[in-house]
Amino acid sequence: MALTNNKNVLAWVDEMVALTKPDKVVWIDGSKEQLDALTSEVTTLPDGDPNKMYYLNDEKLPGCLYHRTLPNDVARVEDRTFICTSTKEAAGPTNNWMAPDEMKAMLTPLYDGVMKGRTMYVIPYSMGPIGSPLAKVGVELTDSIYVVLNMNIMTRMGAAAFENLGDTSDDFVRGLHSKADVDPEKRYIVHFPEENTIWSINSAYGGNVLLGKKCFALRIASFQGKNEGWMAEHMLILGVQKPDGETKYITAAFPSACGKTNLAMLIPPEGYQKDGYKVFTVGDDIAWMKPGKDGRLYAINPENGFFGVAPGTNEKSNPNALACTRKNTIFTNVAMNNEDNTVWWEKLDKNPPVDATEWKGAKVNGPEYIAEGGNLAHPNSRFTAPAENCPCISPEFNNPEGVPISAIIFGGRRASTTPLVYQSFDWTHGTYIGSAVSSETTAAATGAVGVLRHDPMAMKPFIGYNVGDYWAHWLEMGEKLGDKAPKIFNVNWFKQDEEGNFIWPGFGDNMRVLDWIIKRCEGTVDAEETAIGYLPKKGDINIEGIEDEVTPEIMDKLLAVDKDLWTKEIAEMRRYYNDDIAAKGGNIPAALYAELDKIEAKLNK
Ligand code: GTP
Ligand code: SPV
Ligand code: MN
């Protein structure tokens, strides 16, 4: 039964039913009975069925499910992701583009009758707390129960999402997904920002199919934010409660698989805990931000769960993330530990199961398989965990007004050049720093791993319009916020020595850098002015307890601004602006070129 009287929703669902021709249409109300029945349907499928899901150990992992996607379908596919605006210029140089009509003409035959013999699930969901002035409604149509079960964790899913839509509003995002034959040659992730519409076909994996996430909450929402005066960013949101009881909120944009979930759930080092510091998680991947009544920038996390990278998550690196995954969680492409029907992934612990099933589904001897160079879990294997499981979830998580942001951090994986932390001179310079984010690539998207690539604001794969206009929007937001704008910083947890070892301990110890950042926001610590920004003065990063690891020599390396490397960096930025952006239809704001000139002049002085 339809869960809404909204005539636009009903008309669109009818149209998509006529196109895809499912045997049955089921509206997802979000009730436990309905979800239990769907879970029972996928868990009783025969082994080898691509839709199969498995229950895990009911004592150790109650309510948890395991799933494996096809080996050709394990990450976002950026080369098959399109922004279909009416002009190519509107999509800009960082997006694949095709005219909307042409794209629809190409995809319509693929969708025609694709759900014959299948059920279409109609998923109403809210991105953001229901009723929040910052929240938005989406509807996803899908032929995948795996998608329904994941959307249930990642969004506020079900009838309640329609509550504030009314009968005539057109302000909802239309997402059409079919896994079709999961044919990588016919896989398309397509956005029509001018129509609030997403079409995804031939994938059954993560960011390609959970359409509320990257497709809506970043690509479509960034376009909406530009038009409506707010920002949709690839940022975690955390709160640091200080000994005096005040909580400062910080957002941070790092490219995929560069540490957002880890920073969002950070556990402060012992010394900080003793002093009374606490960290609270508001979000780990996406922030929607808008100026509030007091003129400050407020952020909500539009999501309701964490779709986190599993490998590397352990009791030491991120105990909070691990705790999130101990119940009601879906694991995708990790390894099965057949000894007790639990899961395993690289670096979970030092004991890979002897009786294991690796992520592609082959039974193997875990230790032997690893010794031969195999990965038991796929490097981009993930957990889908409810936010409410998080031991450090912020009391403000459901606050419809969001939290006020004091600092915005950019960062990426940089083996050299970029220091541990520095602060921008002002918002415009901070926008430049965001535009200059680059990072060594990871397994979160298909393609080579470890190659340095520009990833402005960690949003390269997610800006739903022209990157030049996106930078202009950042500058406009800065003007609007004026002296109430958050301070902007850059961090790098990934600096390496000659042997390729990380020289900063990272994880919980990143608190030491947050501490400096907060003090800079409060104006209680001085800084060294350099050509690239304000750096910590010697001794101002607290290394109490890690003096053995972070010797004065290492700290010097971490905070070095090497003139030759930075001259190269600036030259590369000029090339990037000119050749990759301006020459390809990106309108770079003059203020950003001016920042480049200023840094260059300072370096040459
Ligand atoms: P997406 O969900 O893809 O957007 O990724 P993310 O940015 O949330 O990254 P996540 O926190 O899941 O971390 C990805 C990888 O980086 C994991 O293997 C972590 O162990 C590693 N990592 C995270 N923080 C640090 C750090 O401070 N230092 C080092 N060396 N590695 C880190
Ligand atoms: C990312 O790649 O940045 C992710 C995972 O958060 S996905 O949802 O697949 O985009
Ligand atoms: Mn992400």
XYZ file of C-alpha atoms and ligand atoms in Angstrom:
648
model
C 0.000 0.000 0.000
C 1.275 3.458 -0.873
C 2.508 5.292 2.234
C 1.790 8.788 0.967
C -0.811 10.828 -0.852
C 1.861 13.021 -2.373
C 0.799 13.181 -6.000
C 4.333 13.727 -7.319
C 5.680 10.688 -5.494
C 2.766 8.535 -6.694
C 3.048 9.712 -10.305
C 6.790 9.096 -10.411
C 6.507 5.618 -8.818
C 3.806 4.727 -11.384
C 6.023 5.908 -14.210
C 9.022 3.898 -12.976
C 6.840 0.810 -12.430
C 5.639 1.122 -16.030
C 9.268 1.313 -17.151
C 10.832 -1.460 -15.056
C 7.744 -3.753 -14.910
C 8.238 -5.460 -11.529
C 5.978 -8.408 -10.636
C 5.223 -6.744 -7.328
C 5.634 -3.340 -5.635
C 6.293 -3.208 -1.885
C 6.341 0.072 0.052
C 8.869 -0.045 2.870
C 7.223 1.209 6.058
C 10.276 0.516 8.217
C 8.432 -1.871 10.573
C 10.314 -4.653 12.297
C 7.969 -7.311 10.883
C 8.605 -6.182 7.340
C 12.382 -6.002 7.791
C 12.439 -9.408 9.512
C 10.524 -10.955 6.612
C 12.921 -9.456 4.065
C 15.920 -10.642 6.097
C 14.473 -14.102 6.247
C 13.995 -14.044 2.467
C 17.662 -13.296 1.706
C 19.123 -15.522 4.416
C 17.203 -18.572 3.162
C 18.475 -18.238 -0.410
C 20.779 -21.063 -1.493
C 24.558 -20.649 -1.155
C 25.985 -19.134 -4.297
C 22.963 -16.937 -5.001
C 24.399 -13.430 -5.519
C 21.721 -11.968 -3.217
C 22.485 -14.362 -0.392
C 23.055 -12.953 3.091
C 24.113 -14.926 6.161
C 23.240 -14.589 9.836
C 26.324 -14.454 12.040
C 26.987 -15.812 15.544
C 23.911 -14.803 17.510
C 25.782 -14.408 20.794
C 28.877 -12.595 19.578
C 27.237 -10.589 16.785
C 23.489 -10.445 17.465
C 21.374 -9.143 14.601
C 24.406 -9.008 12.286
C 24.422 -10.105 8.656
C 27.142 -10.987 6.186
C 27.108 -10.367 2.440
C 29.516 -10.657 -0.445
C 29.194 -8.657 -3.663
C 30.488 -9.836 -7.026
C 34.276 -9.437 -7.395
C 33.693 -6.924 -10.210
C 31.485 -4.803 -7.942
C 33.412 -3.773 -4.819
C 33.856 0.019 -4.988
C 32.497 3.221 -6.478
C 33.025 3.470 -10.227
C 34.034 7.048 -10.901
C 34.583 6.544 -14.619
C 30.958 5.421 -14.980
C 29.483 8.180 -12.803
C 27.781 11.042 -14.645
C 26.394 14.497 -13.906
C 23.750 15.180 -16.552
C 23.029 18.900 -16.500
C 21.530 20.597 -19.538
C 24.905 22.095 -20.480
C 28.351 20.504 -20.242
C 29.677 23.705 -18.634
C 27.327 23.271 -15.688
C 28.878 19.870 -14.891
C 32.405 21.232 -15.331
C 35.820 19.625 -15.742
C 35.714 17.197 -12.794
C 32.605 15.308 -13.937
C 31.659 12.961 -16.739
C 28.798 14.577 -18.608
C 26.127 13.609 -21.095
C 22.999 15.576 -22.079
C 20.028 14.426 -19.949
C 17.930 13.361 -22.961
C 20.774 11.456 -24.520
C 21.540 9.681 -21.237
C 17.896 8.758 -20.710
C 17.676 7.467 -24.268
C 20.682 5.279 -23.603
C 19.523 3.996 -20.186
C 15.790 3.577 -20.809
C 16.252 0.339 -22.783
C 18.391 -1.007 -19.912
C 15.634 -0.256 -17.384
C 12.823 -1.425 -19.661
C 11.384 -4.545 -18.005
C 14.480 -4.967 -15.827
C 12.374 -5.855 -12.757
C 10.269 -8.540 -14.483
C 10.162 -11.491 -12.107
C 11.379 -9.251 -9.296
C 9.886 -7.059 -6.578
C 10.318 -3.303 -6.543
C 10.847 -1.894 -3.048
C 9.804 1.730 -2.553
C 11.995 3.205 0.187
C 10.994 6.560 1.704
C 13.822 8.084 3.725
C 14.942 11.299 5.353
C 18.485 12.600 5.153
C 18.850 14.392 8.477
C 16.634 14.179 11.573
C 12.977 14.093 10.494
C 11.569 17.603 10.774
C 14.995 19.313 10.863
C 15.061 22.520 8.807
C 18.223 21.087 7.228
C 16.752 17.638 6.418
C 15.537 16.472 3.012
C 13.382 13.613 1.772
C 14.384 10.960 -0.717
C 12.637 7.986 -2.262
C 14.681 5.086 -3.582
C 13.178 2.420 -5.829
C 15.263 -0.747 -5.848
C 15.104 -4.450 -6.649
C 17.631 -5.272 -3.925
C 16.757 -6.361 -0.386
C 20.412 -5.725 0.550
C 19.807 -2.081 -0.357
C 16.643 -1.945 1.779
C 18.453 -3.405 4.800
C 21.403 -1.022 4.390
C 19.182 2.028 3.877
C 17.427 1.067 7.104
C 20.723 1.547 8.936
C 22.092 4.495 6.975
C 18.974 6.709 6.855
C 15.779 7.473 8.761
C 13.790 5.057 6.632
C 10.066 4.345 6.488
C 6.665 6.000 6.596
C 7.794 8.789 8.974
C 10.042 10.198 6.259
C 6.919 11.310 4.355
C 5.510 13.166 7.388
C 6.634 16.616 6.353
C 6.343 16.238 2.591
C 2.617 17.007 2.296
C 0.448 16.097 -0.689
C 1.832 18.467 -3.311
C 5.502 19.185 -2.553
C 7.982 18.299 -5.246
C 10.989 18.660 -2.918
C 12.150 15.050 -2.779
C 14.969 13.235 -4.536
C 13.962 10.476 -6.935
C 16.373 7.538 -6.903
C 15.935 4.611 -9.258
C 18.181 1.618 -8.693
C 18.281 -1.767 -10.334
C 21.061 -4.255 -9.892
C 19.964 -5.607 -13.308
C 22.598 -8.249 -14.257
C 25.396 -6.529 -12.293
C 27.127 -6.177 -15.644
C 30.177 -3.905 -15.242
C 30.005 -2.952 -18.929
C 26.498 -1.598 -18.448
C 27.046 -0.071 -15.017
C 25.994 3.590 -14.751
C 25.633 5.915 -11.770
C 23.834 8.928 -13.173
C 22.640 12.200 -11.652
C 20.186 14.697 -13.077
C 20.689 17.565 -10.580
C 18.169 19.837 -12.324
C 15.490 17.166 -11.799
C 16.513 15.929 -8.328
C 16.901 12.524 -9.904
C 19.408 9.652 -9.688
C 19.535 6.560 -11.913
C 21.825 3.706 -10.889
C 22.046 0.402 -12.735
C 24.105 -2.799 -12.776
C 25.778 -2.437 -9.402
C 24.886 -3.754 -5.955
C 27.680 -2.079 -3.963
C 27.781 0.713 -1.393
C 28.126 4.221 -2.724
C 26.807 3.085 -6.127
C 23.464 1.906 -4.782
C 22.745 3.396 -1.345
C 21.456 6.423 -3.193
C 20.954 8.568 -0.076
C 24.704 8.666 0.491
C 27.152 9.972 -2.109
C 24.560 10.355 -4.899
C 22.008 12.418 -2.939
C 23.748 13.742 0.174
C 26.774 14.955 -1.787
C 26.242 15.177 -5.565
C 22.603 16.314 -5.669
C 22.823 18.139 -2.315
C 25.926 20.132 -3.295
C 23.947 21.418 -6.285
C 20.951 22.208 -4.051
C 23.224 23.884 -1.507
C 24.706 26.141 -4.154
C 21.201 27.276 -5.154
C 19.784 27.455 -1.631
C 22.708 28.968 0.305
C 24.125 25.999 2.207
C 26.923 23.442 1.862
C 27.010 19.666 1.423
C 30.498 18.381 2.193
C 32.458 15.106 2.478
C 33.200 15.810 6.138
C 33.084 14.127 9.509
C 31.688 16.132 12.420
C 33.042 15.734 15.950
C 32.698 17.483 19.272
C 35.601 17.925 21.698
C 34.425 18.456 25.245
C 37.062 20.329 27.201
C 37.763 20.076 30.944
C 35.739 23.286 31.472
C 32.666 21.486 30.046
C 32.409 23.455 26.814
C 32.204 21.435 23.583
C 33.844 22.706 20.416
C 32.631 21.232 17.111
C 34.977 20.551 14.228
C 34.407 19.188 10.721
C 37.087 17.533 8.613
C 37.221 16.680 4.930
C 39.595 13.868 3.979
C 39.333 11.854 0.741
C 37.787 8.366 0.843
C 39.623 5.940 3.133
C 41.857 8.688 4.582
C 40.693 8.636 8.183
C 37.320 10.375 8.652
C 35.650 7.532 10.576
C 38.769 7.136 12.686
C 39.048 10.808 13.591
C 35.307 11.104 14.225
C 35.488 8.348 16.866
C 38.857 9.256 18.341
C 39.672 8.239 21.908
C 41.951 10.848 23.518
C 45.339 9.729 24.914
C 45.415 8.955 28.617
C 46.784 12.331 29.650
C 43.916 14.116 27.930
C 41.373 11.742 29.460
C 42.782 12.441 32.919
C 42.451 16.160 32.263
C 38.789 15.619 31.355
C 38.765 15.772 27.559
C 36.059 13.763 25.736
C 35.349 13.335 22.033
C 31.822 12.889 20.646
C 30.881 11.713 17.152
C 28.217 13.582 15.206
C 29.063 12.168 11.771
C 31.818 10.250 9.988
C 31.358 11.013 6.282
C 28.952 13.786 5.317
C 28.066 17.215 6.723
C 25.260 19.537 5.640
C 26.027 23.042 6.854
C 24.045 26.245 6.927
C 24.361 29.582 8.744
C 22.177 29.639 11.874
C 20.203 32.469 13.451
C 23.281 33.654 15.355
C 25.270 33.896 12.118
C 27.531 30.938 12.875
C 27.820 27.887 10.612
C 25.741 24.907 11.854
C 26.182 21.304 10.718
C 24.018 18.192 10.736
C 24.974 14.675 9.776
C 22.354 13.669 7.181
C 23.081 9.963 7.784
C 21.888 7.613 10.524
C 24.687 5.041 10.428
C 28.288 4.418 9.442
C 29.373 2.715 6.204
C 32.920 2.287 7.385
C 36.111 0.705 6.045
C 36.612 -2.594 7.933
C 40.323 -3.409 7.389
C 42.523 -1.612 9.894
C 39.678 -1.288 12.426
C 40.684 -2.900 15.705
C 40.595 -2.623 19.474
C 43.625 -0.353 19.426
C 43.125 1.822 16.307
C 39.404 2.502 16.718
C 37.673 0.701 19.604
C 34.563 2.861 19.173
C 34.120 1.852 15.528
C 34.663 -1.767 16.481
C 32.033 -1.438 19.228
C 29.595 -0.021 16.644
C 29.830 -3.276 14.695
C 29.009 -5.713 17.517
C 25.248 -5.806 16.848
C 22.665 -5.125 14.095
C 25.454 -4.540 11.571
C 25.839 -5.656 7.958
C 29.314 -6.755 6.876
C 30.171 -6.612 3.173
C 33.186 -8.326 1.562
C 35.032 -9.051 4.788
C 36.183 -12.631 5.486
C 34.135 -15.237 7.347
C 35.616 -16.946 10.356
C 33.965 -20.358 10.002
C 35.271 -21.486 13.372
C 32.615 -19.486 15.227
C 30.549 -17.914 12.414
C 31.986 -14.440 12.940
C 33.891 -12.081 10.656
C 37.537 -11.209 10.171
C 39.536 -8.606 8.292
C 43.155 -7.537 7.974
C 44.501 -6.040 11.213
C 41.383 -6.976 13.239
C 43.780 -9.037 15.338
C 46.900 -11.120 14.839
C 44.958 -14.385 14.499
C 43.425 -14.840 11.049
C 41.045 -17.826 11.212
C 42.436 -21.126 9.959
C 38.985 -22.147 8.735
C 38.176 -19.023 6.735
C 36.155 -18.011 3.710
C 37.881 -15.168 1.878
C 35.849 -12.250 0.529
C 35.279 -13.849 -2.886
C 33.790 -16.946 -1.253
C 36.594 -19.539 -1.394
C 37.287 -21.662 1.689
C 40.934 -21.137 2.650
C 43.423 -21.571 5.453
C 43.648 -17.966 6.636
C 47.277 -17.740 7.820
C 48.529 -19.627 4.741
C 46.426 -17.497 2.406
C 47.845 -14.314 3.916
C 51.394 -15.680 3.830
C 50.943 -16.183 0.101
C 50.041 -12.516 -0.245
C 46.251 -12.811 -0.370
C 43.712 -10.486 1.245
C 41.155 -12.349 3.321
C 38.943 -9.244 3.344
C 38.721 -6.899 0.379
C 40.669 -3.662 1.144
C 37.407 -1.726 0.610
C 35.267 -4.147 2.634
C 32.821 -2.308 4.871
C 30.540 -2.453 7.883
C 27.126 -0.788 7.907
C 26.510 0.043 11.575
C 23.715 2.025 13.275
C 24.871 5.352 14.722
C 23.062 4.486 17.956
C 25.596 1.682 18.523
C 28.409 4.204 18.818
C 29.645 4.457 22.431
C 30.657 8.087 21.846
C 27.678 9.239 19.794
C 27.066 12.931 20.446
C 24.049 13.932 22.551
C 23.469 16.440 19.720
C 23.293 13.725 17.040
C 19.543 14.187 16.566
C 19.483 17.935 17.223
C 17.459 19.302 14.286
C 19.358 22.609 14.422
C 22.763 20.930 14.129
C 25.948 21.939 15.970
C 27.959 25.194 15.618
C 31.274 24.671 13.854
C 34.465 26.312 15.144
C 37.011 24.761 12.782
C 37.100 23.109 9.375
C 40.006 20.780 8.623
C 41.261 19.554 5.261
C 43.685 16.686 4.796
C 44.843 13.778 2.701
C 47.516 11.129 2.374
C 50.780 12.898 1.619
C 54.061 11.018 2.068
C 55.973 14.314 1.979
C 55.592 18.107 1.543
C 52.509 18.731 3.722
C 53.205 19.324 7.430
C 51.307 17.655 10.271
C 49.128 20.751 10.706
C 48.861 24.366 9.627
C 46.238 27.082 9.747
C 45.058 29.274 6.902
C 45.465 33.053 7.129
C 41.725 33.559 6.557
C 38.649 31.954 4.894
C 39.764 32.809 1.338
C 43.185 31.280 1.917
C 41.400 28.332 3.559
C 39.281 27.904 0.444
C 42.490 27.874 -1.590
C 43.893 25.177 0.738
C 40.721 23.128 0.217
C 41.039 23.502 -3.541
C 44.624 22.225 -3.241
C 43.818 18.996 -1.371
C 45.532 16.091 -3.036
C 45.979 12.580 -1.807
C 47.451 9.230 -2.681
C 44.552 7.115 -4.019
C 42.981 4.264 -2.008
C 40.816 1.195 -2.622
C 37.554 3.131 -2.064
C 37.241 3.681 -5.801
C 38.264 1.380 -8.649
C 41.621 2.187 -10.280
C 45.280 2.252 -9.261
C 46.077 2.691 -5.552
C 48.782 5.059 -4.207
C 48.837 7.564 -7.056
C 48.827 11.254 -6.087
C 45.657 12.879 -7.353
C 44.010 16.249 -6.847
C 40.874 15.926 -4.751
C 39.638 19.447 -3.964
C 37.850 19.588 -0.596
C 37.923 15.729 -0.758
C 34.945 16.296 -3.076
C 36.398 15.600 -6.528
C 34.148 12.553 -7.083
C 31.151 14.217 -5.417
C 30.738 17.830 -6.601
C 27.447 17.787 -8.531
C 28.278 20.825 -10.675
C 31.153 22.938 -12.000
C 34.095 22.868 -9.565
C 34.870 26.544 -10.318
C 31.338 27.528 -9.256
C 31.712 25.280 -6.218
C 34.824 27.220 -5.156
C 32.956 30.476 -5.771
C 30.183 29.160 -3.515
C 32.742 28.506 -0.771
C 33.956 32.108 -1.079
C 30.349 33.406 -0.977
C 29.651 31.397 2.178
C 32.773 32.909 3.763
C 31.554 36.399 2.951
C 28.144 35.636 4.411
C 29.672 34.236 7.624
C 32.181 37.075 8.000
C 34.031 37.027 11.316
C 31.766 34.195 12.537
C 33.235 31.834 9.926
C 35.001 28.720 11.227
C 38.807 28.819 11.100
C 40.301 26.609 8.396
C 43.206 24.162 8.909
C 45.075 21.456 7.012
C 46.431 18.235 8.508
C 48.518 15.293 7.290
C 48.635 12.112 9.388
C 50.492 10.225 6.658
C 53.987 11.737 6.393
C 56.577 8.994 5.819
C 60.271 8.386 6.426
C 62.674 7.113 3.748
C 61.540 3.518 4.409
C 57.893 4.366 3.937
C 56.912 4.210 7.624
C 54.401 6.737 8.938
C 56.284 9.084 11.280
C 53.210 10.364 13.166
C 51.453 7.799 15.410
C 48.012 9.046 14.327
C 44.641 7.701 15.519
C 44.057 8.697 19.203
C 47.181 10.824 19.163
C 45.547 13.062 16.561
C 43.877 14.599 19.646
C 47.152 16.440 20.170
C 46.639 18.242 16.874
C 42.954 18.937 17.604
C 44.102 20.465 20.892
C 46.320 22.962 19.023
C 43.520 23.682 16.555
C 41.053 24.433 19.364
C 43.552 26.676 21.102
C 44.070 28.556 17.840
C 40.299 29.033 17.570
C 40.242 30.381 21.110
C 43.305 32.538 20.530
C 45.171 30.967 23.435
C 48.267 29.786 21.555
C 50.645 31.669 19.310
C 51.852 30.422 15.923
C 54.737 30.694 13.505
C 53.835 32.600 10.358
C 55.213 30.869 7.238
C 54.640 31.238 3.502
C 51.970 28.535 3.519
C 50.122 29.478 6.729
C 50.419 29.483 10.526
C 52.363 26.533 11.954
C 52.711 25.369 15.571
C 55.666 26.872 17.422
C 58.246 24.453 18.751
C 56.832 22.679 21.787
C 53.226 23.699 21.171
C 52.102 20.242 20.020
C 51.779 18.311 23.263
C 53.754 15.060 23.019
C 53.581 14.033 26.664
C 53.672 10.238 26.744
C 54.941 9.771 23.179
C 58.332 11.453 23.530
C 60.088 8.181 22.611
C 58.217 7.882 19.347
C 58.025 11.544 18.379
C 61.546 12.780 19.054
C 62.444 16.454 18.488
C 63.985 15.440 15.131
C 60.756 13.755 14.067
C 58.682 16.727 15.196
C 60.947 18.958 13.096
C 60.271 16.731 10.100
C 56.540 16.728 10.797
C 56.424 20.513 10.901
C 58.926 21.237 8.130
C 57.990 23.561 5.280
C 60.564 22.585 2.668
C 61.081 25.443 0.244
C 61.928 23.257 -2.763
C 59.023 20.867 -2.227
C 56.605 23.765 -1.766
C 57.895 25.554 -4.843
C 57.098 22.354 -6.751
C 53.724 22.115 -5.008
C 52.777 25.644 -6.023
C 53.941 25.081 -9.598
C 51.801 21.944 -9.718
C 48.807 23.902 -8.378
C 49.221 26.498 -11.091
C 49.365 23.725 -13.679
C 46.281 22.113 -12.129
C 44.283 25.357 -12.086
C 45.338 26.231 -15.661
C 45.374 22.903 -17.461
C 42.973 20.671 -15.545
C 40.384 23.232 -14.525
C 40.453 26.564 -16.415
C 41.352 25.079 -19.815
C 38.572 22.530 -19.416
C 35.735 24.893 -18.601
C 36.202 25.573 -14.883
C 35.767 29.225 -13.895
C 38.404 29.682 -11.215
C 37.594 32.637 -8.935
C 40.226 35.397 -9.234
C 40.577 35.390 -5.435
C 42.004 31.855 -5.571
C 44.572 32.746 -8.240
C 45.517 35.681 -6.010
C 46.158 33.282 -3.109
C 48.454 31.230 -5.327
C 50.365 34.391 -6.310
C 50.703 35.421 -2.671
C 52.111 32.077 -1.527
C 54.508 32.004 -4.451
C 55.764 35.502 -3.677
C 56.254 34.612 -0.001
C 58.157 31.430 -0.875
C 60.494 33.388 -3.155
C 61.201 36.050 -0.581
P 35.452 6.618 3.633
O 34.424 5.885 4.417
O 35.893 5.883 2.417
O 35.051 8.011 3.294
O 36.811 6.601 4.526
P 37.285 7.395 5.840
O 37.840 8.723 5.463
O 36.223 7.373 6.877
O 38.549 6.537 6.341
P 38.735 5.588 7.625
O 38.649 6.348 8.921
O 37.858 4.425 7.473
O 40.254 5.147 7.454
C 40.722 4.502 6.315
C 42.070 3.886 6.569
O 43.012 4.857 7.049
C 42.042 2.759 7.614
O 42.817 1.700 7.143
C 42.678 3.395 8.820
O 43.331 2.433 9.618
C 43.658 4.411 8.235
N 43.848 5.563 9.148
C 42.880 6.321 9.717
N 43.393 7.255 10.540
C 44.734 7.112 10.496
C 45.829 7.790 11.137
O 45.671 8.737 11.910
N 47.078 7.344 10.803
C 47.286 6.313 9.945
N 48.550 5.960 9.680
N 46.284 5.639 9.338
C 45.021 6.031 9.598
C 33.680 6.726 0.168
O 34.177 6.085 -0.769
O 33.996 7.924 0.409
C 32.722 6.053 1.066
C 32.226 4.727 0.696
O 32.316 6.624 2.073
S 30.962 4.785 -0.489
O 29.672 4.831 0.211
O 31.042 3.550 -1.285
O 31.091 5.949 -1.310
Mn 33.332 8.755 2.253
